[in-house]
Short mmCIF file of C-alpha atoms in Angstrom, two decimals:
data_model
loop_
_atom_site.label_atom_id
_atom_site.label_comp_id
_atom_site.label_asym_id
_atom_site.label_seq_id
_atom_site.Cartn_x
_atom_site.Cartn_y
_atom_site.Cartn_z
CA UNK A 1 -0.35 -0.11 -0.20
CA UNK A 2 1.79 3.50 -0.82
CA UNK A 3 1.85 5.07 2.53
CA UNK A 4 1.84 8.71 1.20
CA UNK A 5 -2.00 8.53 0.01
CA UNK A 6 -4.14 10.05 2.24
CA UNK A 7 -8.11 10.37 2.17
CA UNK A 8 -10.25 12.88 2.53
CA UNK A 9 -13.19 12.52 5.31
CA UNK A 10 -17.05 13.72 4.56
CA UNK A 11 -18.11 16.72 4.91
CA UNK A 12 -19.92 16.32 7.89
CA UNK A 13 -17.07 14.66 9.87
CA UNK A 14 -15.64 16.80 12.66
CA UNK A 15 -11.86 15.30 13.14
CA UNK A 16 -10.08 16.72 10.09
CA UNK A 17 -7.05 14.09 9.27
CA UNK A 18 -3.31 15.17 9.88
CA UNK A 19 -1.98 15.24 6.18
CA UNK A 20 1.38 13.72 5.65
CA UNK A 21 3.86 16.44 4.66
CA UNK A 22 4.71 16.61 1.03
CA UNK A 23 7.28 17.61 -1.35
CA UNK A 24 6.05 20.91 -2.29
CA UNK A 25 5.23 21.12 1.60
CA UNK A 26 9.10 21.13 1.86
CA UNK A 27 9.75 23.72 -0.74
CA UNK A 28 7.70 26.02 1.40
CA UNK A 29 10.29 25.36 4.26
CA UNK A 30 12.94 28.41 5.09
CA UNK A 31 15.86 29.37 2.68
CA UNK A 32 18.12 26.95 3.87
CA UNK A 33 16.72 24.11 3.48
CA UNK A 34 16.46 25.31 -0.23
CA UNK A 35 19.84 26.17 -0.71
CA UNK A 36 20.46 22.70 0.99
CA UNK A 37 18.51 20.47 -1.53
CA UNK A 38 19.55 22.68 -4.73
CA UNK A 39 23.55 23.33 -3.63
CA UNK A 40 25.11 21.42 -1.24
CA UNK A 41 23.03 18.26 -2.35
CA UNK A 42 24.25 18.23 -5.88
CA UNK A 43 27.38 18.86 -4.75
CA UNK A 44 28.20 15.59 -1.93
CA UNK A 45 26.91 13.56 -5.20
CA UNK A 46 28.70 14.86 -7.33
CA UNK A 47 31.81 13.98 -5.53
CA UNK A 48 30.45 10.33 -4.71
CA UNK A 49 30.63 9.74 -8.47
CA UNK A 50 33.84 11.35 -8.84
CA UNK A 51 35.66 9.03 -6.07
CA UNK A 52 33.85 6.01 -7.90
CA UNK A 53 35.36 6.43 -10.95
CA UNK A 54 38.81 7.44 -9.69
CA UNK A 55 39.08 4.05 -7.87
CA UNK A 56 37.15 2.13 -10.70
CA UNK A 57 39.39 3.73 -13.31
CA UNK A 58 38.69 6.48 -16.22
CA UNK A 59 35.07 8.13 -17.49
CA UNK A 60 35.91 6.66 -20.94
CA UNK A 61 37.25 3.56 -20.06
CA UNK A 62 33.31 2.27 -18.28
CA UNK A 63 32.15 3.64 -21.77
CA UNK A 64 34.04 1.27 -23.46
CA UNK A 65 33.19 -1.81 -20.40
CA UNK A 66 29.07 -0.41 -20.57
CA UNK A 67 29.71 -1.61 -24.78
CA UNK A 68 30.97 -4.99 -24.18
CA UNK A 69 29.34 -5.93 -20.83
CA UNK A 70 25.84 -5.89 -19.05
CA UNK A 71 24.71 -4.15 -16.40
CA UNK A 72 24.54 -7.66 -14.48
CA UNK A 73 27.61 -8.31 -15.97
CA UNK A 74 29.10 -5.28 -13.63
CA UNK A 75 26.87 -5.60 -10.68
CA UNK A 76 25.96 -9.38 -9.50
CA UNK A 77 29.11 -10.50 -11.98
CA UNK A 78 26.38 -13.47 -13.16
CA UNK A 79 22.62 -13.38 -12.48
CA UNK A 80 22.37 -17.09 -12.63
CA UNK A 81 24.74 -17.38 -9.67
CA UNK A 82 22.26 -15.16 -7.32
CA UNK A 83 18.87 -17.35 -7.83
CA UNK A 84 20.19 -19.70 -5.55
CA UNK A 85 22.66 -21.29 -3.93
CA UNK A 86 24.52 -24.17 -5.18
CA UNK A 87 25.49 -26.23 -2.88
CA UNK A 88 23.61 -25.40 0.64
CA UNK A 89 23.04 -28.16 1.74
CA UNK A 90 26.15 -29.60 1.35
CA UNK A 91 28.55 -26.83 3.00
CA UNK A 92 31.70 -28.41 4.30
CA UNK A 93 30.87 -28.22 8.72
CA UNK A 94 27.31 -28.20 7.76
CA UNK A 95 26.92 -31.24 6.10
CA UNK A 96 29.00 -33.34 8.32
CA UNK A 97 26.35 -32.20 11.21
CA UNK A 98 23.20 -33.12 8.40
CA UNK A 99 24.46 -36.13 7.20
CA UNK A 100 25.38 -37.17 10.86
CA UNK A 101 28.88 -38.63 10.27
CA UNK A 102 32.28 -36.82 9.32
CA UNK A 103 33.25 -35.88 6.04
CA UNK A 104 35.18 -33.50 4.25
CA UNK A 105 34.23 -31.42 0.47
CA UNK A 106 37.14 -30.50 -1.70
CA UNK A 107 36.34 -27.96 -4.31
CA UNK A 108 38.62 -26.67 -8.04
CA UNK A 109 37.39 -24.08 -9.80
CA UNK A 110 39.39 -22.86 -12.73
CA UNK A 111 38.27 -19.05 -12.45
CA UNK A 112 39.89 -17.87 -15.56
CA UNK A 113 42.71 -15.56 -14.89
CA UNK A 114 41.72 -12.22 -16.56
CA UNK A 115 44.31 -11.95 -18.61
CA UNK A 116 43.01 -14.46 -21.23
CA UNK A 117 39.65 -13.28 -20.00
CA UNK A 118 38.27 -12.01 -23.79
CA UNK A 119 35.54 -8.90 -23.75
CA UNK A 120 35.46 -8.23 -27.61
CA UNK A 121 34.94 -11.61 -29.58
CA UNK A 122 35.63 -9.20 -32.58
CA UNK A 123 38.99 -7.29 -31.21
CA UNK A 124 40.58 -10.79 -29.26
CA UNK A 125 43.31 -8.04 -27.59
CA UNK A 126 40.72 -6.46 -25.34
CA UNK A 127 40.60 -8.74 -22.34
CA UNK A 128 39.43 -8.10 -18.85
CA UNK A 129 42.46 -7.34 -17.33
CA UNK A 130 42.49 -4.05 -18.36
CA UNK A 131 40.03 -2.94 -16.57
CA UNK A 132 39.96 -2.36 -13.50
CA UNK A 133 36.38 -2.57 -12.46
CA UNK A 134 35.54 -5.75 -14.24
CA UNK A 135 37.67 -8.27 -13.01
CA UNK A 136 37.51 -6.92 -8.89
CA UNK A 137 34.02 -7.19 -9.26
CA UNK A 138 33.71 -10.99 -10.67
CA UNK A 139 36.79 -11.87 -8.49
CA UNK A 140 35.21 -10.50 -5.15
CA UNK A 141 31.69 -12.69 -6.21
CA UNK A 142 34.81 -16.02 -7.02
CA UNK A 143 35.93 -15.29 -2.92
CA UNK A 144 32.32 -14.72 -1.52
CA UNK A 145 31.36 -18.06 -3.28
CA UNK A 146 34.34 -19.66 -2.13
CA UNK A 147 33.37 -18.47 1.89
CA UNK A 148 29.97 -19.48 1.70
CA UNK A 149 30.62 -23.32 0.36
CA UNK A 150 33.65 -23.19 3.17
CA UNK A 151 35.30 -26.27 1.41
CA UNK A 152 37.62 -28.18 3.33
CA UNK A 153 40.36 -28.30 0.13
CA UNK A 154 40.18 -25.31 -2.34
CA UNK A 155 42.20 -25.77 -5.62
CA UNK A 156 42.06 -22.81 -8.10
CA UNK A 157 43.14 -22.94 -11.65
CA UNK A 158 44.17 -20.07 -13.66
CA UNK A 159 45.19 -17.73 -10.64
CA UNK A 160 46.65 -14.27 -11.97
CA UNK A 161 49.09 -14.44 -9.70
CA UNK A 162 51.03 -11.58 -11.77
CA UNK A 163 48.89 -8.84 -9.77
CA UNK A 164 49.40 -8.03 -6.54
CA UNK A 165 46.03 -6.55 -5.49
CA UNK A 166 43.93 -9.81 -6.62
CA UNK A 167 46.09 -11.91 -5.24
CA UNK A 168 46.01 -10.35 -1.78
CA UNK A 169 42.33 -10.15 -2.18
CA UNK A 170 41.97 -14.04 -2.50
CA UNK A 171 45.19 -14.50 0.31
CA UNK A 172 43.44 -11.62 2.95
CA UNK A 173 39.86 -13.18 2.70
CA UNK A 174 40.82 -16.49 2.46
CA UNK A 175 43.34 -16.39 5.03
CA UNK A 176 41.07 -14.63 7.16
CA UNK A 177 37.98 -17.73 7.08
CA UNK A 178 40.99 -19.61 8.60
CA UNK A 179 42.67 -20.97 5.05
CA UNK A 180 46.32 -21.64 4.51
CA UNK A 181 46.94 -20.63 1.06
CA UNK A 182 49.93 -21.45 -1.08
CA UNK A 183 50.32 -20.40 -4.79
CA UNK A 184 52.75 -20.87 -7.54
CA UNK A 185 53.60 -19.22 -11.05
CA UNK A 186 53.62 -21.13 -14.41
CA UNK A 187 57.00 -20.58 -15.28
CA UNK A 188 58.45 -18.22 -18.24
CA UNK A 189 56.10 -15.91 -16.50
CA UNK A 190 53.07 -16.48 -17.70
CA UNK A 191 51.11 -14.26 -15.53
CA UNK A 192 48.95 -17.37 -14.33
CA UNK A 193 49.33 -20.44 -12.19
CA UNK A 194 47.69 -22.21 -9.12
CA UNK A 195 46.75 -21.06 -5.68
CA UNK A 196 45.54 -24.12 -3.25
CA UNK A 197 43.77 -23.67 0.60
CA UNK A 198 43.13 -26.13 2.70
CA UNK A 199 41.25 -24.82 5.55
CA UNK A 200 43.40 -25.19 9.47
CA UNK A 201 40.02 -26.48 10.97
CA UNK A 202 39.90 -29.33 8.94
CA UNK A 203 44.19 -29.99 8.13
CA UNK A 204 47.01 -29.23 8.87
CA UNK A 205 49.59 -29.43 5.81
CA UNK A 206 52.53 -31.79 6.30
CA UNK A 207 54.76 -30.89 3.79
CA UNK A 208 54.15 -29.32 0.24
CA UNK A 209 55.94 -30.04 -3.20
CA UNK A 210 56.18 -28.34 -6.68
CA UNK A 211 55.95 -29.97 -9.85
CA UNK A 212 57.29 -27.80 -12.40
CA UNK A 213 56.95 -29.54 -15.86
CA UNK A 214 59.53 -28.25 -18.13
CA UNK A 215 57.66 -28.19 -21.33
CA UNK A 216 56.69 -25.85 -23.81
CA UNK A 217 53.29 -24.97 -21.64
CA UNK A 218 54.53 -23.73 -18.99
CA UNK A 219 52.81 -25.57 -16.97
CA UNK A 220 53.30 -27.13 -13.10
CA UNK A 221 51.47 -28.54 -10.56
CA UNK A 222 51.36 -28.81 -6.29
CA UNK A 223 51.07 -31.77 -3.88
CA UNK A 224 50.27 -31.24 -0.48
CA UNK A 225 50.71 -33.30 2.29
CA UNK A 226 48.21 -33.85 5.08
CA UNK A 227 46.99 -34.72 8.30
CA UNK A 228 43.43 -34.49 9.62
CA UNK A 229 43.55 -32.30 12.60
CA UNK A 230 40.40 -34.33 14.11
CA UNK A 231 40.41 -38.03 14.29
CA UNK A 232 38.03 -39.14 12.13
CA UNK A 233 35.58 -41.60 13.69
CA UNK A 234 35.45 -45.13 12.10
CA UNK A 235 33.48 -46.59 14.78
CA UNK A 236 32.09 -46.41 18.14
CA UNK A 237 35.65 -47.54 19.42
CA UNK A 238 38.68 -46.29 17.41
CA UNK A 239 39.61 -42.97 15.92
CA UNK A 240 42.10 -42.05 13.41
CA UNK A 241 43.97 -39.26 11.92
CA UNK A 242 43.96 -39.62 8.63
CA UNK A 243 46.64 -38.15 6.11
CA UNK A 244 45.84 -37.40 2.49
CA UNK A 245 47.99 -36.84 -1.13
CA UNK A 246 46.68 -33.65 -2.71
CA UNK A 247 47.52 -32.37 -5.80
CA UNK A 248 46.36 -29.25 -7.78
CA UNK A 249 46.78 -28.88 -11.41
CA UNK A 250 46.37 -27.72 -14.72
CA UNK A 251 46.65 -29.76 -18.33
CA UNK A 252 47.99 -28.33 -21.84
CA UNK A 253 45.40 -27.06 -23.74
CA UNK A 254 45.58 -29.44 -26.79
CA UNK A 255 45.08 -26.99 -29.82
CA UNK A 256 45.56 -29.76 -31.62
CA UNK A 257 45.58 -34.05 -31.72
CA UNK A 258 49.59 -33.85 -31.86
CA UNK A 259 49.94 -32.28 -28.42
CA UNK A 260 47.41 -35.01 -26.54
CA UNK A 261 50.92 -36.70 -25.74
CA UNK A 262 52.21 -33.59 -23.94
CA UNK A 263 49.76 -33.72 -21.51
CA UNK A 264 49.23 -37.28 -21.39
CA UNK A 265 53.45 -36.95 -20.32
CA UNK A 266 52.09 -34.04 -17.96
CA UNK A 267 49.78 -36.58 -15.89
CA UNK A 268 52.49 -39.35 -16.04
CA UNK A 269 55.02 -36.61 -14.56
CA UNK A 270 52.62 -36.39 -12.18
CA UNK A 271 52.30 -40.26 -11.05
CA UNK A 272 56.18 -40.76 -10.98
CA UNK A 273 56.59 -38.05 -8.68
CA UNK A 274 53.55 -39.36 -6.21
CA UNK A 275 55.00 -43.01 -6.14
CA UNK A 276 58.59 -41.40 -5.31
CA UNK A 277 57.27 -38.98 -2.77
CA UNK A 278 55.71 -41.41 -0.50
CA UNK A 279 58.55 -44.64 -1.66
CA UNK A 280 60.92 -41.26 0.12
CA UNK A 281 58.56 -40.87 2.72
CA UNK A 282 57.95 -44.28 3.58
CA UNK A 283 54.01 -43.74 2.71
CA UNK A 284 51.47 -46.61 1.79
CA UNK A 285 47.94 -47.02 2.46
CA UNK A 286 46.75 -43.04 1.81
CA UNK A 287 44.31 -41.68 -0.52
CA UNK A 288 45.41 -39.62 -3.18
CA UNK A 289 42.79 -36.77 -4.59
CA UNK A 290 44.15 -35.10 -7.77
CA UNK A 291 42.13 -32.07 -8.85
CA UNK A 292 41.78 -30.21 -11.55
CA UNK A 293 41.09 -28.34 -15.26
CA UNK A 294 42.69 -31.56 -17.50
CA UNK A 295 41.44 -30.30 -20.39
CA UNK A 296 40.75 -33.40 -22.04
CA UNK A 297 37.52 -35.54 -21.26
CA UNK A 298 36.67 -39.10 -20.59
CA UNK A 299 36.84 -40.33 -23.91
CA UNK A 300 40.44 -38.64 -23.73
CA UNK A 301 43.28 -41.35 -23.19
CA UNK A 302 44.40 -38.72 -19.43
CA UNK A 303 41.07 -39.77 -18.90
CA UNK A 304 41.51 -43.94 -19.45
CA UNK A 305 45.27 -43.12 -18.29
CA UNK A 306 43.99 -41.92 -15.14
CA UNK A 307 41.23 -45.00 -14.62
CA UNK A 308 44.25 -47.80 -15.31
CA UNK A 309 46.35 -46.29 -12.52
CA UNK A 310 43.03 -47.15 -10.12
CA UNK A 311 41.38 -43.68 -10.06
CA UNK A 312 37.99 -42.72 -10.40
CA UNK A 313 36.19 -39.72 -11.17
CA UNK A 314 33.96 -38.72 -8.32
CA UNK A 315 31.37 -36.72 -10.21
CA UNK A 316 30.95 -39.37 -11.75
CA UNK A 317 31.08 -41.95 -8.74
CA UNK A 318 28.65 -40.09 -7.25
CA UNK A 319 25.75 -39.40 -10.33
CA UNK A 320 26.89 -43.52 -11.38
CA UNK A 321 28.06 -42.44 -14.40
CA UNK A 322 29.99 -45.32 -16.34
CA UNK A 323 33.36 -44.81 -18.47
CA UNK A 324 31.05 -45.91 -21.59
CA UNK A 325 30.32 -43.09 -24.54
CA UNK A 326 26.97 -42.77 -23.47
CA UNK A 327 27.40 -41.56 -20.07
CA UNK A 328 30.71 -39.32 -21.54
CA UNK A 329 28.40 -36.23 -22.58
CA UNK A 330 25.61 -36.18 -19.86
CA UNK A 331 27.40 -33.74 -18.28
CA UNK A 332 30.24 -30.35 -19.47
CA UNK A 333 31.86 -28.35 -17.32
CA UNK A 334 33.96 -25.60 -19.27
CA UNK A 335 32.69 -23.72 -23.04
CA UNK A 336 36.35 -22.98 -24.59
CA UNK A 337 37.29 -20.36 -26.70
CA UNK A 338 36.14 -21.95 -29.51
CA UNK A 339 32.75 -22.28 -28.39
CA UNK A 340 32.57 -26.12 -27.89
CA UNK A 341 31.91 -27.25 -24.64
CA UNK A 342 33.03 -30.43 -23.15
CA UNK A 343 33.28 -31.98 -19.16
CA UNK A 344 37.19 -31.14 -18.29
CA UNK A 345 37.39 -30.51 -14.89
CA UNK A 346 38.27 -33.49 -11.91
CA UNK A 347 38.04 -33.90 -8.91
CA UNK A 348 40.39 -37.62 -8.59
CA UNK A 349 39.74 -40.11 -5.74
CA UNK A 350 42.07 -43.37 -5.40
CA UNK A 351 41.80 -45.46 -2.49
CA UNK A 352 44.49 -47.86 -0.92
CA UNK A 353 44.75 -51.08 -3.85
CA UNK A 354 46.00 -54.53 -3.03
CA UNK A 355 47.69 -54.22 -6.83
CA UNK A 356 47.03 -52.01 -9.28
CA UNK A 357 48.95 -51.56 -12.77
CA UNK A 358 52.49 -50.84 -12.92
CA UNK A 359 53.38 -47.02 -13.74
CA UNK A 360 55.25 -47.89 -17.21
CA UNK A 361 52.80 -50.42 -18.68
CA UNK A 362 49.95 -47.57 -18.46
CA UNK A 363 51.69 -45.38 -19.84
CA UNK A 364 52.92 -47.59 -22.94
CA UNK A 365 49.12 -48.39 -23.09
CA UNK A 366 48.58 -44.65 -22.94
CA UNK A 367 51.18 -43.52 -25.21
CA UNK A 368 50.55 -47.07 -27.89
CA UNK A 369 46.45 -45.76 -27.75
CA UNK A 370 47.17 -41.94 -28.68
CA UNK A 371 49.76 -43.63 -31.63
CA UNK A 372 46.83 -45.80 -33.54
CA UNK A 373 45.04 -42.91 -32.85
CA UNK A 374 46.55 -41.24 -35.11
CA UNK A 375 46.87 -43.74 -37.15
CA UNK A 376 43.60 -43.78 -37.80
CA UNK A 377 42.91 -40.23 -38.21
CA UNK A 378 44.50 -40.82 -41.64
CA UNK A 379 42.28 -43.30 -42.17
CA UNK A 380 44.68 -46.22 -41.93
CA UNK A 381 42.83 -49.89 -40.40
CA UNK A 382 44.92 -52.51 -38.88
CA UNK A 383 46.33 -53.80 -41.86
CA UNK A 384 47.58 -50.53 -43.60
CA UNK A 385 48.52 -49.06 -39.94
CA UNK A 386 50.93 -52.02 -39.38
CA UNK A 387 52.24 -51.79 -43.44
CA UNK A 388 52.53 -47.87 -42.64
CA UNK A 389 54.71 -48.94 -39.92
CA UNK A 390 56.53 -51.90 -41.57
CA UNK A 391 57.32 -48.51 -44.30
CA UNK A 392 59.95 -50.42 -46.24
CA UNK A 393 61.43 -53.48 -44.13
CA UNK A 394 62.37 -56.26 -45.37
CA UNK A 395 59.97 -59.47 -43.99
CA UNK A 396 56.94 -59.46 -42.30
CA UNK A 397 57.67 -57.09 -39.73
CA UNK A 398 58.11 -53.43 -38.23
CA UNK A 399 61.94 -52.45 -37.07
CA UNK A 400 63.33 -50.26 -34.79
CA UNK A 401 64.31 -47.79 -36.88
CA UNK A 402 60.36 -48.11 -39.09
CA UNK A 403 59.06 -47.70 -35.76
CA UNK A 404 60.64 -44.19 -35.21
CA UNK A 405 60.17 -42.81 -38.68
CA UNK A 406 56.83 -43.34 -38.76
CA UNK A 407 56.49 -41.68 -35.15
CA UNK A 408 58.16 -39.45 -36.30
CA UNK A 409 56.08 -39.13 -39.20
CA UNK A 410 52.08 -38.63 -37.16
CA UNK A 411 54.13 -35.94 -34.92
CA UNK A 412 54.62 -37.69 -31.92
CA UNK A 413 58.64 -37.52 -32.33
CA UNK A 414 61.25 -35.09 -33.95
CA UNK A 415 59.22 -31.62 -31.90
CA UNK A 416 60.21 -30.06 -28.81
CA UNK A 417 57.31 -31.72 -27.63
CA UNK A 418 56.83 -35.48 -28.54
CA UNK A 419 58.77 -38.30 -27.22
CA UNK A 420 62.03 -38.72 -26.07
CA UNK A 421 64.18 -40.68 -26.39
CA UNK A 422 64.39 -42.47 -24.01
CA UNK A 423 60.79 -43.29 -23.99
CA UNK A 424 60.45 -44.00 -27.02
CA UNK A 425 63.14 -46.30 -26.55
CA UNK A 426 60.38 -47.65 -23.51
CA UNK A 427 57.77 -48.15 -26.16
CA UNK A 428 59.62 -50.35 -28.75
CA UNK A 429 60.65 -52.15 -25.76
CA UNK A 430 57.25 -52.69 -24.56
CA UNK A 431 55.88 -54.03 -28.40
CA UNK A 432 58.91 -56.53 -29.06
CA UNK A 433 57.10 -58.93 -26.43
CA UNK A 434 59.76 -61.64 -27.12
CA UNK A 435 63.20 -59.40 -27.08
CA UNK A 436 64.01 -60.45 -30.52
CA UNK A 437 64.46 -56.59 -31.91
CA UNK A 438 61.63 -56.61 -34.72
CA UNK A 439 57.91 -56.24 -34.11
CA UNK A 440 55.45 -58.91 -35.97
CA UNK A 441 52.55 -58.81 -36.85
CA UNK A 442 51.43 -60.87 -34.14
CA UNK A 443 52.48 -58.45 -31.74
CA UNK A 444 51.30 -55.65 -33.65
CA UNK A 445 47.95 -57.20 -33.20
CA UNK A 446 48.61 -57.18 -29.11
CA UNK A 447 49.61 -53.77 -28.88
CA UNK A 448 46.75 -52.59 -31.47
CA UNK A 449 43.40 -54.50 -29.76
CA UNK A 450 45.05 -53.87 -25.93
CA UNK A 451 41.88 -52.93 -23.97
CA UNK A 452 42.90 -49.66 -21.78
CA UNK A 453 40.59 -51.08 -18.56
CA UNK A 454 41.05 -54.18 -17.94
CA UNK A 455 39.91 -55.50 -14.94
CA UNK A 456 41.88 -54.51 -11.27
CA UNK A 457 41.16 -56.51 -8.17
CA UNK A 458 41.15 -53.81 -5.42
CA UNK A 459 42.19 -55.32 -2.79
CA UNK A 460 41.06 -53.03 -0.57
CA UNK A 461 37.06 -53.73 0.73
CA UNK A 462 35.20 -53.23 3.88
CA UNK A 463 36.20 -54.82 7.48
CA UNK A 464 34.16 -58.12 6.44
CA UNK A 465 36.78 -58.80 3.99
CA UNK A 466 38.49 -62.96 4.28
CA UNK A 467 40.04 -63.69 7.08
CA UNK A 468 43.28 -65.67 6.93
CA UNK A 469 45.18 -63.12 5.14
CA UNK A 470 47.95 -61.04 5.89
CA UNK A 471 46.43 -57.17 6.68
CA UNK A 472 46.77 -54.09 7.07
CA UNK A 473 44.24 -51.72 8.09
CA UNK A 474 44.07 -47.98 5.95
CA UNK A 475 41.43 -45.23 5.67
CA UNK A 476 39.77 -44.35 2.44
CA UNK A 477 37.11 -42.44 0.96
CA UNK A 478 33.62 -42.68 -0.41
CA UNK A 479 32.21 -40.63 -2.49
CA UNK A 480 29.17 -38.92 -0.80
CA UNK A 481 27.83 -36.14 -3.41
CA UNK A 482 29.07 -34.54 -6.45
CA UNK A 483 27.73 -31.18 -7.50
CA UNK A 484 28.71 -28.52 -10.63
CA UNK A 485 27.90 -25.15 -10.24
CA UNK A 486 25.83 -23.73 -12.61
CA UNK A 487 23.73 -27.09 -12.66
CA UNK A 488 22.43 -26.50 -16.20
CA UNK A 489 26.39 -27.99 -17.16
CA UNK A 490 24.88 -31.11 -15.33
CA UNK A 491 22.58 -31.57 -18.19
CA UNK A 492 25.20 -30.94 -20.77
CA UNK A 493 23.90 -27.15 -21.03
CA UNK A 494 26.11 -24.12 -20.87
CA UNK A 495 23.81 -21.51 -19.81
CA UNK A 496 24.09 -18.29 -21.54
CA UNK A 497 23.85 -15.56 -18.45
CA UNK A 498 26.80 -17.01 -16.42
CA UNK A 499 29.77 -15.06 -16.59
CA UNK A 500 31.44 -15.99 -13.19
CA UNK A 501 34.13 -18.41 -15.43
CA UNK A 502 34.28 -20.44 -18.50
CA UNK A 503 34.67 -23.14 -16.25
CA UNK A 504 31.96 -24.98 -14.23
CA UNK A 505 32.78 -24.83 -10.65
CA UNK A 506 33.36 -28.92 -8.88
CA UNK A 507 32.70 -29.73 -5.34
CA UNK A 508 32.86 -32.70 -3.89
CA UNK A 509 32.39 -34.09 -0.51
CA UNK A 510 33.94 -37.26 0.70
CA UNK A 511 33.66 -39.59 3.87
CA UNK A 512 35.78 -41.86 5.85
CA UNK A 513 35.78 -45.45 5.35
CA UNK A 514 37.57 -48.09 7.00
CA UNK A 515 39.26 -50.70 4.43
CA UNK A 516 41.48 -53.59 4.97
CA UNK A 517 44.51 -54.49 2.18
CA UNK A 518 46.80 -56.89 1.44
CA UNK A 519 50.40 -56.07 2.72
CA UNK A 520 52.01 -54.46 0.04
CA UNK A 521 54.99 -51.93 0.18
CA UNK A 522 55.53 -49.31 -2.84
#
């Protein structure tokens, strides 16, 4: 109801209502009020506008911004984000008490560095980093969402390490909320990098390592070895302080298919480093969580390589999706600069296993998978592929020199980002199964028909494992929930009104489970 409307009583009423003062009545007041209203008030408003424009940038800059972004982009960053809180029911802390069991949560998010965010598709050189008002507003919104979700572990990619103001904002905000933060810049002054935040209420950091791939993509990874602050209650009589290894990374973008070998090699380096770290520190039976932007989908070589090493995608486990092609496109997490949408952001989990495929063997299978893909891309069927590898070799076999020449022709060697001499030699040893110096058709067929996901017996089970077997007890994690936001991406749709990043935010909730594993040594 409009409170300024007055009702005139009937003429025979003995009481006259007290009318509320109107704007005109104020103008009949003394001259002092009029002077304030017409002179001092505009002056104060002008001072405020000048201060705001000085802080946000030049007037012309704001006009240019308005040409690229609508009002909701500048004021709210993203209109879809304000509709609802996506992870309200599963906030760390709140989620644990709601579910009635101990748990931790992990968020991974490529926040799109302002130096890469394009503001004009017609002029690709115009980037968000040139306009402080815009990148500051967007990143403040990102920080607010991270603080609201309050995950135990936060892994960010494309963190603008080259801007001190942005770095300070994240470190100060997350630090005040109880997080230890660790940043790592990409090599060769690329400007962006990684930020990992660990909530001190849940974990203390025992050790951390920085991994530099030293490739032409200047990619890096962070490894953090953490221990739970409060013991996890496994049952009424037992609690443990769980240790976890966390990795945050951002793999190379595949500008063409020959670069798949680089991304595969980056993952291989991560897993090699993991093995070395656990061996040197005499660690075993410990869960590993890998987070980041993997720049490859479920149908890619990296996904299959990690699956062969015992890792599972937390989002796919939570939603009961398989590794099949039918489930490969049920969700997306990224729209790239070409306008393509795909699912590339993962939180991988590996619980303790009795045995897993040897890393070198998995690597060889993955590399042969890329070789097969490159050959099939030029329409070479099995027989034609063998003839291509054999080249002019006398006899029905492939020699090492012919093998190297074929790899060079499909751009897998001879380039700065290709297979090294030693890696090529290792692949040849795997191909030449009988060690006679050549690869015959049967050995080639074994490679060509190799299955990626051969069944691996997990020797860690719940408490009811068979008696009479020498076992160690370990604590692993069960995936309780995993959510992508904005919600449309969970249906394979990229919402046009989402502008917080070109990636979706992925958060997973884990709860500890007691496992019994056959004794193993690293």
